[in-house]
PDB file of C-alpha atoms and ligand atoms in Angstrom:
ATOM      1  CA  MET A 288      11.242 -29.378 -48.305  1.00 82.00           C
ATOM      2  CA  ALA A 289       7.460 -29.361 -47.421  1.00 86.00           C
ATOM      3  CA  PHE A 290       6.280 -27.707 -44.378  1.00 94.00           C
ATOM      4  CA  ASN A 291       2.869 -29.228 -43.506  1.00 94.00           C
ATOM      5  CA  VAL A 292       2.566 -28.075 -39.823  1.00 96.00           C
ATOM      6  CA  THR A 293       0.461 -25.366 -38.687  1.00 96.00           C
ATOM      7  CA  GLY A 294       1.426 -21.581 -38.602  1.00 97.00           C
ATOM      8  CA  ASP A 295       1.370 -22.026 -34.645  1.00 97.00           C
ATOM      9  CA  ALA A 296       3.802 -24.634 -34.329  1.00 97.00           C
ATOM     10  CA  TYR A 297       6.527 -23.109 -37.321  1.00 97.00           C
ATOM     11  CA  ASP A 298       6.074 -19.658 -35.128  1.00 97.00           C
ATOM     12  CA  ARG A 299       6.943 -21.781 -31.757  1.00 96.00           C
ATOM     13  CA  PHE A 300       9.675 -23.876 -33.189  1.00 97.00           C
ATOM     14  CA  MET A 301      10.867 -20.989 -35.537  1.00 97.00           C
ATOM     15  CA  GLY A 302       8.702 -18.202 -35.814  1.00 97.00           C
ATOM     16  CA  ARG A 303       9.992 -16.669 -33.000  1.00 95.00           C
ATOM     17  CA  TYR A 304      13.721 -16.048 -34.253  1.00 96.00           C
ATOM     18  CA  SER A 305      12.221 -15.199 -37.829  1.00 97.00           C
ATOM     19  CA  ARG A 306      10.185 -12.446 -36.511  1.00 97.00           C
ATOM     20  CA  VAL A 307      13.431 -10.670 -35.307  1.00 96.00           C
ATOM     21  CA  LEU A 308      15.323 -10.977 -38.310  1.00 97.00           C
ATOM     22  CA  ALA A 309      12.917  -9.542 -40.070  1.00 98.00           C
ATOM     23  CA  PRO A 310      13.603  -5.749 -39.515  1.00 98.00           C
ATOM     24  CA  GLN A 311      17.122  -6.050 -40.077  1.00 98.00           C
ATOM     25  CA  LEU A 312      16.328  -7.848 -43.799  1.00 98.00           C
ATOM     26  CA  ALA A 313      14.247  -5.388 -44.788  1.00 98.00           C
ATOM     27  CA  ASP A 314      15.926  -2.715 -43.772  1.00 98.00           C
ATOM     28  CA  LEU A 315      19.017  -4.705 -45.750  1.00 98.00           C
ATOM     29  CA  ALA A 316      16.763  -4.827 -48.815  1.00 98.00           C
ATOM     30  CA  GLY A 317      16.085  -1.040 -48.353  1.00 98.00           C
ATOM     31  CA  VAL A 318      11.841  -1.609 -47.873  1.00 98.00           C
ATOM     32  CA  THR A 319      10.556   1.973 -47.325  1.00 98.00           C
ATOM     33  CA  ALA A 320       7.229   3.488 -47.447  1.00 97.00           C
ATOM     34  CA  GLY A 321       5.759   4.106 -51.219  1.00 98.00           C
ATOM     35  CA  GLN A 322       7.429   0.590 -52.813  1.00 98.00           C
ATOM     36  CA  ARG A 323       5.620  -2.852 -53.550  1.00 98.00           C
ATOM     37  CA  VAL A 324       7.407  -5.528 -51.907  1.00 99.00           C
ATOM     38  CA  LEU A 325       6.876  -9.763 -52.457  1.00 99.00           C
ATOM     39  CA  ASP A 326       7.998 -12.284 -49.706  1.00 99.00           C
ATOM     40  CA  VAL A 327       8.854 -15.550 -50.992  1.00 98.00           C
ATOM     41  CA  GLY A 328       8.338 -18.275 -48.815  1.00 98.00           C
ATOM     42  CA  SER A 329       6.544 -16.012 -46.294  1.00 98.00           C
ATOM     43  CA  GLY A 330       5.791 -19.381 -44.155  1.00 98.00           C
ATOM     44  CA  PRO A 331       2.755 -18.058 -41.814  1.00 98.00           C
ATOM     45  CA  GLY A 332       4.068 -14.227 -42.324  1.00 98.00           C
ATOM     46  CA  ALA A 333       6.803 -13.630 -39.685  1.00 98.00           C
ATOM     47  CA  LEU A 334       8.786 -10.759 -42.934  1.00 98.00           C
ATOM     48  CA  THR A 335       5.396 -10.628 -44.033  1.00 98.00           C
ATOM     49  CA  ALA A 336       4.048  -8.474 -40.924  1.00 98.00           C
ATOM     50  CA  GLU A 337       7.450  -6.436 -40.678  1.00 98.00           C
ATOM     51  CA  LEU A 338       6.772  -5.318 -44.788  1.00 98.00           C
ATOM     52  CA  VAL A 339       2.795  -4.849 -43.654  1.00 98.00           C
ATOM     53  CA  ALA A 340       3.912  -2.553 -40.812  1.00 98.00           C
ATOM     54  CA  ARG A 341       6.218  -0.480 -43.261  1.00 98.00           C
ATOM     55  CA  LEU A 342       4.278  -0.498 -46.547  1.00 98.00           C
ATOM     56  CA  GLY A 343       0.574  -1.427 -45.830  1.00 98.00           C
ATOM     57  CA  ASP A 344      -0.776  -4.592 -46.594  1.00 97.00           C
ATOM     58  CA  ASP A 345      -2.220  -3.562 -50.083  1.00 97.00           C
ATOM     59  CA  ALA A 346       1.474  -2.772 -51.136  1.00 98.00           C
ATOM     60  CA  VAL A 347       2.548  -6.753 -50.175  1.00 98.00           C
ATOM     61  CA  SER A 348       1.862  -9.641 -51.557  1.00 98.00           C
ATOM     62  CA  ALA A 349       3.215 -13.347 -50.746  1.00 98.00           C
ATOM     63  CA  ALA A 350       4.167 -16.501 -52.087  1.00 98.00           C
ATOM     64  CA  GLU A 351       4.245 -19.994 -50.203  1.00 98.00           C
ATOM     65  CA  PRO A 352       3.782 -23.167 -51.197  1.00 98.00           C
ATOM     66  CA  SER A 353       2.225 -24.706 -48.221  1.00 98.00           C
ATOM     67  CA  ALA A 354      -1.397 -24.674 -48.105  1.00 98.00           C
ATOM     68  CA  LYS A 355      -1.664 -23.983 -44.067  1.00 98.00           C
ATOM     69  CA  PHE A 356       1.278 -21.802 -43.966  1.00 98.00           C
ATOM     70  CA  VAL A 357      -1.198 -19.480 -46.618  1.00 98.00           C
ATOM     71  CA  ALA A 358      -4.082 -20.065 -44.360  1.00 98.00           C
ATOM     72  CA  ALA A 359      -2.306 -18.591 -41.634  1.00 98.00           C
ATOM     73  CA  LEU A 360      -1.149 -16.005 -42.947  1.00 98.00           C
ATOM     74  CA  ARG A 361      -4.714 -15.416 -45.223  1.00 98.00           C
ATOM     75  CA  GLU A 362      -6.024 -15.152 -41.270  1.00 98.00           C
ATOM     76  CA  ARG A 363      -3.369 -13.162 -40.027  1.00 98.00           C
ATOM     77  CA  LEU A 364      -2.914 -10.343 -42.711  1.00 98.00           C
ATOM     78  CA  PRO A 365      -6.206 -10.708 -44.806  1.00 98.00           C
ATOM     79  CA  GLY A 366      -5.218  -7.957 -46.635  1.00 98.00           C
ATOM     80  CA  VAL A 367      -2.162  -8.853 -48.518  1.00 98.00           C
ATOM     81  CA  ARG A 368      -2.127 -10.766 -51.396  1.00 98.00           C
ATOM     82  CA  ALA A 369      -1.157 -14.554 -50.496  1.00 98.00           C
ATOM     83  CA  GLU A 370      -0.454 -17.107 -53.487  1.00 98.00           C
ATOM     84  CA  GLN A 371       0.066 -20.579 -52.922  1.00 98.00           C
ATOM     85  CA  ALA A 372       3.128 -20.683 -54.945  1.00 98.00           C
ATOM     86  CA  ALA A 373       6.990 -21.702 -54.764  1.00 98.00           C
ATOM     87  CA  ALA A 374      10.024 -19.162 -56.098  1.00 98.00           C
ATOM     88  CA  GLU A 375      10.742 -21.126 -58.950  1.00 98.00           C
ATOM     89  CA  ALA A 376       7.126 -20.332 -60.497  1.00 98.00           C
ATOM     90  CA  LEU A 377       5.849 -16.950 -59.347  1.00 98.00           C
ATOM     91  CA  PRO A 378       2.540 -16.161 -60.397  1.00 98.00           C
ATOM     92  CA  PHE A 379       3.383 -12.547 -61.005  1.00 98.00           C
ATOM     93  CA  GLY A 380       3.872 -10.456 -63.744  1.00 98.00           C
ATOM     94  CA  ASP A 381       7.779  -9.420 -64.989  1.00 98.00           C
ATOM     95  CA  GLY A 382       8.940  -5.910 -62.863  1.00 98.00           C
ATOM     96  CA  GLU A 383       5.587  -6.124 -60.443  1.00 98.00           C
ATOM     97  CA  PHE A 384       7.269  -5.098 -57.165  1.00 98.00           C
ATOM     98  CA  ASP A 385       9.997  -2.908 -56.384  1.00 98.00           C
ATOM     99  CA  ALA A 386      11.936  -5.723 -54.054  1.00 98.00           C
ATOM    100  CA  ALA A 387      11.444  -9.544 -53.451  1.00 99.00           C
ATOM    101  CA  ILE A 388      12.566 -10.598 -50.208  1.00 99.00           C
ATOM    102  CA  ALA A 389      12.847 -14.911 -49.079  1.00 98.00           C
ATOM    103  CA  GLN A 390      14.162 -14.844 -45.493  1.00 98.00           C
ATOM    104  CA  LEU A 391      15.273 -18.650 -44.497  1.00 98.00           C
ATOM    105  CA  VAL A 392      14.248 -19.980 -47.891  1.00 98.00           C
ATOM    106  CA  VAL A 393      16.642 -20.170 -50.561  1.00 98.00           C
ATOM    107  CA  HIS A 394      18.102 -23.260 -48.872  1.00 98.00           C
ATOM    108  CA  PHE A 395      14.627 -25.095 -49.145  1.00 97.00           C
ATOM    109  CA  MET A 396      13.759 -24.187 -52.556  1.00 98.00           C
ATOM    110  CA  ALA A 397      14.262 -27.320 -55.145  1.00 97.00           C
ATOM    111  CA  ASP A 398      16.350 -25.324 -57.704  1.00 98.00           C
ATOM    112  CA  PRO A 399      17.573 -21.996 -55.533  1.00 98.00           C
ATOM    113  CA  VAL A 400      19.050 -20.299 -58.872  1.00 98.00           C
ATOM    114  CA  ALA A 401      15.908 -20.766 -60.887  1.00 98.00           C
ATOM    115  CA  GLY A 402      14.108 -19.253 -57.567  1.00 98.00           C
ATOM    116  CA  LEU A 403      16.397 -16.840 -57.148  1.00 98.00           C
ATOM    117  CA  ARG A 404      15.782 -15.452 -61.237  1.00 98.00           C
ATOM    118  CA  GLU A 405      12.334 -16.049 -60.841  1.00 98.00           C
ATOM    119  CA  MET A 406      12.047 -13.280 -58.012  1.00 98.00           C
ATOM    120  CA  ALA A 407      14.278 -11.186 -59.717  1.00 98.00           C
ATOM    121  CA  ARG A 408      11.988 -11.684 -63.190  1.00 98.00           C
ATOM    122  CA  VAL A 409       9.381 -10.184 -60.928  1.00 98.00           C
ATOM    123  CA  THR A 410      10.938  -7.299 -59.820  1.00 98.00           C
ATOM    124  CA  ARG A 411      11.670  -4.386 -61.745  1.00 98.00           C
ATOM    125  CA  PRO A 412      14.596  -3.174 -63.113  1.00 98.00           C
ATOM    126  CA  GLY A 413      16.928  -1.313 -60.574  1.00 98.00           C
ATOM    127  CA  GLY A 414      14.666  -3.199 -57.917  1.00 98.00           C
ATOM    128  CA  VAL A 415      16.165  -5.313 -55.332  1.00 98.00           C
ATOM    129  CA  VAL A 416      16.587  -8.999 -54.449  1.00 98.00           C
ATOM    130  CA  ALA A 417      17.410 -10.548 -51.076  1.00 98.00           C
ATOM    131  CA  ALA A 418      17.598 -13.435 -49.098  1.00 98.00           C
ATOM    132  CA  CYS A 419      19.176 -14.892 -45.753  1.00 98.00           C
ATOM    133  CA  VAL A 420      20.278 -18.042 -44.342  1.00 98.00           C
ATOM    134  CA  TRP A 421      21.390 -18.928 -41.164  1.00 98.00           C
ATOM    135  CA  ASP A 422      24.721 -19.811 -41.198  1.00 97.00           C
ATOM    136  CA  HIS A 423      24.026 -23.638 -40.914  1.00 97.00           C
ATOM    137  CA  ALA A 424      27.627 -24.352 -41.427  1.00 96.00           C
ATOM    138  CA  GLY A 425      29.338 -22.627 -38.891  1.00 96.00           C
ATOM    139  CA  GLU A 426      26.913 -23.991 -36.765  1.00 95.00           C
ATOM    140  CA  ARG A 427      25.714 -20.427 -36.024  1.00 95.00           C
ATOM    141  CA  SER A 428      21.731 -21.229 -36.391  1.00 96.00           C
ATOM    142  CA  PRO A 429      19.273 -21.081 -32.941  1.00 96.00           C
ATOM    143  CA  ILE A 430      19.179 -25.063 -33.361  1.00 96.00           C
ATOM    144  CA  ALA A 431      22.587 -25.769 -34.502  1.00 96.00           C
ATOM    145  CA  VAL A 432      23.157 -27.864 -30.867  1.00 96.00           C
ATOM    146  CA  PHE A 433      19.924 -29.444 -31.987  1.00 97.00           C
ATOM    147  CA  TRP A 434      22.249 -30.960 -35.076  1.00 98.00           C
ATOM    148  CA  ARG A 435      25.069 -31.097 -33.447  1.00 97.00           C
ATOM    149  CA  ALA A 436      24.073 -33.507 -30.916  1.00 98.00           C
ATOM    150  CA  ALA A 437      22.519 -35.050 -33.444  1.00 98.00           C
ATOM    151  CA  ARG A 438      25.334 -36.182 -35.212  1.00 97.00           C
ATOM    152  CA  GLU A 439      27.205 -37.076 -32.572  1.00 97.00           C
ATOM    153  CA  LEU A 440      25.104 -39.945 -31.897  1.00 98.00           C
ATOM    154  CA  ASP A 441      24.066 -40.673 -35.550  1.00 97.00           C
ATOM    155  CA  PRO A 442      27.136 -39.720 -37.555  1.00 95.00           C
ATOM    156  CA  GLY A 443      25.206 -40.256 -40.659  1.00 93.00           C
ATOM    157  CA  ALA A 444      22.361 -37.387 -39.736  1.00 96.00           C
ATOM    158  CA  ARG A 445      22.136 -35.308 -42.351  1.00 94.00           C
ATOM    159  CA  ASP A 446      21.859 -32.126 -40.748  1.00 96.00           C
ATOM    160  CA  GLU A 447      21.438 -28.346 -43.300  1.00 95.00           C
ATOM    161  CA  SER A 448      24.764 -27.393 -43.481  1.00 95.00           C
ATOM    162  CA  GLU A 449      25.143 -28.354 -47.228  1.00 95.00           C
ATOM    163  CA  LEU A 450      22.165 -26.698 -47.741  1.00 96.00           C
ATOM    164  CA  ALA A 451      22.035 -23.552 -50.391  1.00 97.00           C
ATOM    165  CA  GLY A 452      23.278 -20.873 -48.951  1.00 97.00           C
ATOM    166  CA  ALA A 453      24.316 -22.279 -45.631  1.00 97.00           C
ATOM    167  CA  HIS A 454      27.842 -21.488 -45.918  1.00 97.00           C
ATOM    168  CA  GLU A 455      30.224 -18.056 -46.009  1.00 97.00           C
ATOM    169  CA  GLY A 456      29.467 -16.466 -49.498  1.00 97.00           C
ATOM    170  CA  HIS A 457      27.199 -19.209 -50.856  1.00 98.00           C
ATOM    171  CA  LEU A 458      24.342 -17.050 -51.445  1.00 98.00           C
ATOM    172  CA  ALA A 459      26.359 -14.372 -53.351  1.00 98.00           C
ATOM    173  CA  GLU A 460      27.433 -17.493 -55.603  1.00 98.00           C
ATOM    174  CA  LEU A 461      23.757 -18.351 -56.125  1.00 98.00           C
ATOM    175  CA  PHE A 462      22.865 -14.410 -56.680  1.00 98.00           C
ATOM    176  CA  ARG A 463      25.029 -14.157 -59.423  1.00 98.00           C
ATOM    177  CA  GLU A 464      24.083 -17.215 -60.836  1.00 98.00           C
ATOM    178  CA  ALA A 465      20.708 -15.900 -61.272  1.00 98.00           C
ATOM    179  CA  GLY A 466      22.313 -12.695 -62.836  1.00 98.00           C
ATOM    180  CA  ILE A 467      21.791 -10.555 -60.244  1.00 98.00           C
ATOM    181  CA  GLY A 468      24.040  -7.995 -60.257  1.00 96.00           C
ATOM    182  CA  GLU A 469      25.099  -5.304 -57.410  1.00 98.00           C
ATOM    183  CA  LEU A 470      25.826  -7.503 -54.659  1.00 98.00           C
ATOM    184  CA  GLU A 471      26.645  -7.004 -51.055  1.00 98.00           C
ATOM    185  CA  GLU A 472      26.891  -8.987 -48.340  1.00 98.00           C
ATOM    186  CA  ALA A 473      26.072  -9.233 -44.972  1.00 98.00           C
ATOM    187  CA  VAL A 474      25.711 -10.871 -41.804  1.00 98.00           C
ATOM    188  CA  LEU A 475      22.463 -10.612 -39.716  1.00 98.00           C
ATOM    189  CA  GLU A 476      22.234 -11.602 -36.139  1.00 96.00           C
ATOM    190  CA  VAL A 477      19.642 -12.505 -33.436  1.00 95.00           C
ATOM    191  CA  PRO A 478      19.999 -12.588 -29.666  1.00 90.00           C
ATOM    192  CA  PHE A 479      19.821 -16.360 -28.346  1.00 87.00           C
ATOM    193  CA  GLY A 480      18.967 -17.028 -25.012  1.00 84.00           C
ATOM    194  CA  PRO A 481      16.189 -19.621 -25.051  1.00 89.00           C
ATOM    195  CA  ALA A 482      14.435 -18.733 -21.110  1.00 86.00           C
ATOM    196  CA  SER A 483      15.261 -22.655 -20.021  1.00 93.00           C
ATOM    197  CA  PHE A 484      15.869 -25.596 -21.920  1.00 96.00           C
ATOM    198  CA  GLU A 485      12.594 -26.861 -21.989  1.00 96.00           C
ATOM    199  CA  GLU A 486      11.344 -24.223 -23.663  1.00 94.00           C
ATOM    200  CA  TRP A 487      14.019 -24.207 -26.405  1.00 96.00           C
ATOM    201  CA  TRP A 488      13.438 -27.897 -27.110  1.00 97.00           C
ATOM    202  CA  GLU A 489       9.692 -28.654 -26.747  1.00 97.00           C
ATOM    203  CA  PRO A 490       8.938 -27.011 -30.493  1.00 97.00           C
ATOM    204  CA  PHE A 491      11.874 -29.302 -31.889  1.00 98.00           C
ATOM    205  CA  THR A 492       8.590 -32.101 -31.196  1.00 97.00           C
ATOM    206  CA  LEU A 493       6.207 -30.529 -33.320  1.00 97.00           C
ATOM    207  CA  GLY A 494       7.491 -31.826 -36.733  1.00 97.00           C
ATOM    208  CA  VAL A 495       8.549 -28.696 -38.327  1.00 97.00           C
ATOM    209  CA  GLY A 496      11.129 -28.510 -41.274  1.00 96.00           C
ATOM    210  CA  PRO A 497      14.017 -31.170 -41.132  1.00 97.00           C
ATOM    211  CA  ALA A 498      15.010 -31.392 -37.526  1.00 98.00           C
ATOM    212  CA  GLY A 499      11.082 -31.715 -36.426  1.00 97.00           C
ATOM    213  CA  GLU A 500      11.270 -34.386 -39.425  1.00 97.00           C
ATOM    214  CA  TYR A 501      13.892 -36.091 -38.287  1.00 98.00           C
ATOM    215  CA  VAL A 502      12.856 -36.240 -34.396  1.00 98.00           C
ATOM    216  CA  ALA A 503       9.535 -37.494 -35.238  1.00 97.00           C
ATOM    217  CA  ALA A 504      11.035 -40.054 -36.986  1.00 97.00           C
ATOM    218  CA  LEU A 505      13.573 -41.472 -33.810  1.00 98.00           C
ATOM    219  CA  ASP A 506      11.834 -44.006 -31.437  1.00 97.00           C
ATOM    220  CA  GLU A 507      11.326 -43.049 -27.628  1.00 97.00           C
ATOM    221  CA  ASP A 508      14.476 -43.715 -26.627  1.00 98.00           C
ATOM    222  CA  ALA A 509      16.198 -42.317 -29.294  1.00 98.00           C
ATOM    223  CA  ARG A 510      14.611 -39.583 -28.467  1.00 98.00           C
ATOM    224  CA  ALA A 511      15.455 -39.027 -24.783  1.00 98.00           C
ATOM    225  CA  THR A 512      18.911 -39.407 -25.782  1.00 98.00           C
ATOM    226  CA  LEU A 513      19.180 -37.182 -27.786  1.00 98.00           C
ATOM    227  CA  ARG A 514      17.039 -34.688 -25.627  1.00 98.00           C
ATOM    228  CA  GLU A 515      19.286 -34.958 -22.763  1.00 98.00           C
ATOM    229  CA  ARG A 516      22.461 -35.056 -25.144  1.00 98.00           C
ATOM    230  CA  CYS A 517      21.005 -31.392 -25.776  1.00 97.00           C
ATOM    231  CA  ARG A 518      20.343 -30.221 -22.798  1.00 97.00           C
ATOM    232  CA  GLU A 519      24.195 -31.172 -21.782  1.00 96.00           C
ATOM    233  CA  LEU A 520      24.839 -28.598 -25.019  1.00 95.00           C
ATOM    234  CA  LEU A 521      22.742 -26.036 -25.004  1.00 95.00           C
ATOM    235  CA  PRO A 522      24.582 -23.627 -22.404  1.00 90.00           C
ATOM    236  CA  GLY A 523      27.468 -23.036 -24.798  1.00 84.00           C
ATOM    237  CA  ALA A 524      25.090 -22.413 -27.691  1.00 82.00           C
ATOM    238  CA  PRO A 525      26.610 -19.403 -30.036  1.00 78.00           C
ATOM    239  CA  ARG A 526      24.510 -16.374 -30.958  1.00 86.00           C
ATOM    240  CA  ALA A 527      22.481 -16.807 -34.091  1.00 96.00           C
ATOM    241  CA  VAL A 528      23.786 -15.521 -37.228  1.00 97.00           C
ATOM    242  CA  ALA A 529      22.561 -15.587 -40.814  1.00 98.00           C
ATOM    243  CA  TRP A 530      24.305 -14.913 -43.907  1.00 98.00           C
ATOM    244  CA  ALA A 531      22.280 -12.289 -45.975  1.00 98.00           C
ATOM    245  CA  ALA A 532      22.746 -10.998 -50.037  1.00 98.00           C
ATOM    246  CA  ARG A 533      20.673  -8.653 -51.899  1.00 98.00           C
ATOM    247  CA  GLY A 534      21.826  -7.262 -55.293  1.00 98.00           C
ATOM    248  CA  VAL A 535      19.584  -5.614 -58.308  1.00 98.00           C
ATOM    249  CA  ALA A 536      17.538  -7.309 -60.324  1.00 97.00           C
TER     250      ALA A 536
HETATM  251  C1  SAM B 561      12.390 -21.406 -42.491  1.00 95.29           C
HETATM  252  S1  SAM B 561      10.815 -21.468 -43.159  1.00 95.29           S
HETATM  253  C2  SAM B 561      10.644 -18.996 -43.235  1.00 95.29           C
HETATM  254  C3  SAM B 561       9.467 -18.632 -43.344  1.00 95.29           C
HETATM  255  C4  SAM B 561       9.671 -17.011 -43.238  1.00 95.29           C
HETATM  256  N1  SAM B 561       9.911 -16.919 -44.467  1.00 95.29           N
HETATM  257  C5  SAM B 561      10.232 -16.795 -41.997  1.00 95.29           C
HETATM  258  O1  SAM B 561      11.228 -16.140 -42.216  1.00 95.29           O
HETATM  259  O2  SAM B 561       9.625 -17.007 -40.742  1.00 95.29           O
HETATM  260  C6  SAM B 561      10.757 -21.748 -44.986  1.00 95.29           C
HETATM  261  C7  SAM B 561       9.745 -21.817 -45.406  1.00 95.29           C
HETATM  262  O3  SAM B 561      10.230 -21.749 -46.919  1.00 95.29           O
HETATM  263  C8  SAM B 561       8.988 -22.361 -47.544  1.00 95.29           C
HETATM  264  N2  SAM B 561       9.714 -22.829 -48.747  1.00 95.29           N
HETATM  265  C9  SAM B 561      10.007 -24.024 -48.758  1.00 95.29           C
HETATM  266  N3  SAM B 561      10.559 -24.634 -50.466  1.00 95.29           N
HETATM  267  C10 SAM B 561      10.344 -23.277 -51.346  1.00 95.29           C
HETATM  268  C11 SAM B 561      10.014 -22.760 -52.462  1.00 95.29           C
HETATM  269  N4  SAM B 561      10.577 -23.866 -53.328  1.00 95.29           N
HETATM  270  N5  SAM B 561       9.891 -21.711 -52.748  1.00 95.29           N
HETATM  271  C12 SAM B 561       9.236 -20.774 -52.340  1.00 95.29           C
HETATM  272  N6  SAM B 561       9.377 -21.097 -50.578  1.00 95.29           N
HETATM  273  C13 SAM B 561       9.386 -22.127 -49.830  1.00 95.29           C
HETATM  274  C14 SAM B 561       8.324 -23.229 -46.845  1.00 95.29           C
HETATM  275  O4  SAM B 561       7.205 -23.895 -47.223  1.00 95.29           O
HETATM  276  C15 SAM B 561       8.556 -22.000 -45.364  1.00 95.29           C
HETATM  277  O5  SAM B 561       7.847 -21.665 -45.649  1.00 95.29           O
END
């Protein structure tokens, strides 16, 4: 999945949630001072900023395929080594890092097992590989209401529930397939309570990710119908939950 949008658009759509997720995933990965850590699929840097706060910028590297996100990351965190690259072909040597972490990325990889295997390769033996993906299958992501409304109005709508890692236990399966052992699974939770419907809805019109692309492809009437169905459903939205896994390289 290509993210050809600005870092600011991403922040308004998803970064506002991933910033809150980042310390939890860093804790799960056991990130502590003195380590060297790689952020895989960093986007414009929600997790990267958390890693820099813990480790200092010269101990943090990032790999991200979107040119716009790499540019945003380099501007925001100039001391971080940021490479334009996909998880499946990381431009780093074997065992360079104490941990490699992918926050909300595995489900967008073209080949998740190959991506995780690469993460393990660049992590030193005994180091940690960790990842998380929203519980899209359980309708517990911050955009679950959107996909519920879209499916109601358009049964052919392809939501994110069947993507890699988006249902319980699947991340761990992928880790195992990638040869990563000593697995531990966890559930991460983000408080979800948008200040208003408009504040929640407006970022869907910025073209970010599968949901943004879905909205962009609708005509004006269909978009208004979807928006109004979301407005009806939003008050019942559940908390936002991500499946997480960590293992040892
Ligand atoms: C939902 S964003 C998550 C960004 C950031 N990790 C965060 O938590 O805010 C998904 C990111 O995965 C990146 N991505 C897509 N395919 C990828 C791949 N094959 N390898 C690494 N990153 C990928 C996208 O460009 C995007 O930046």
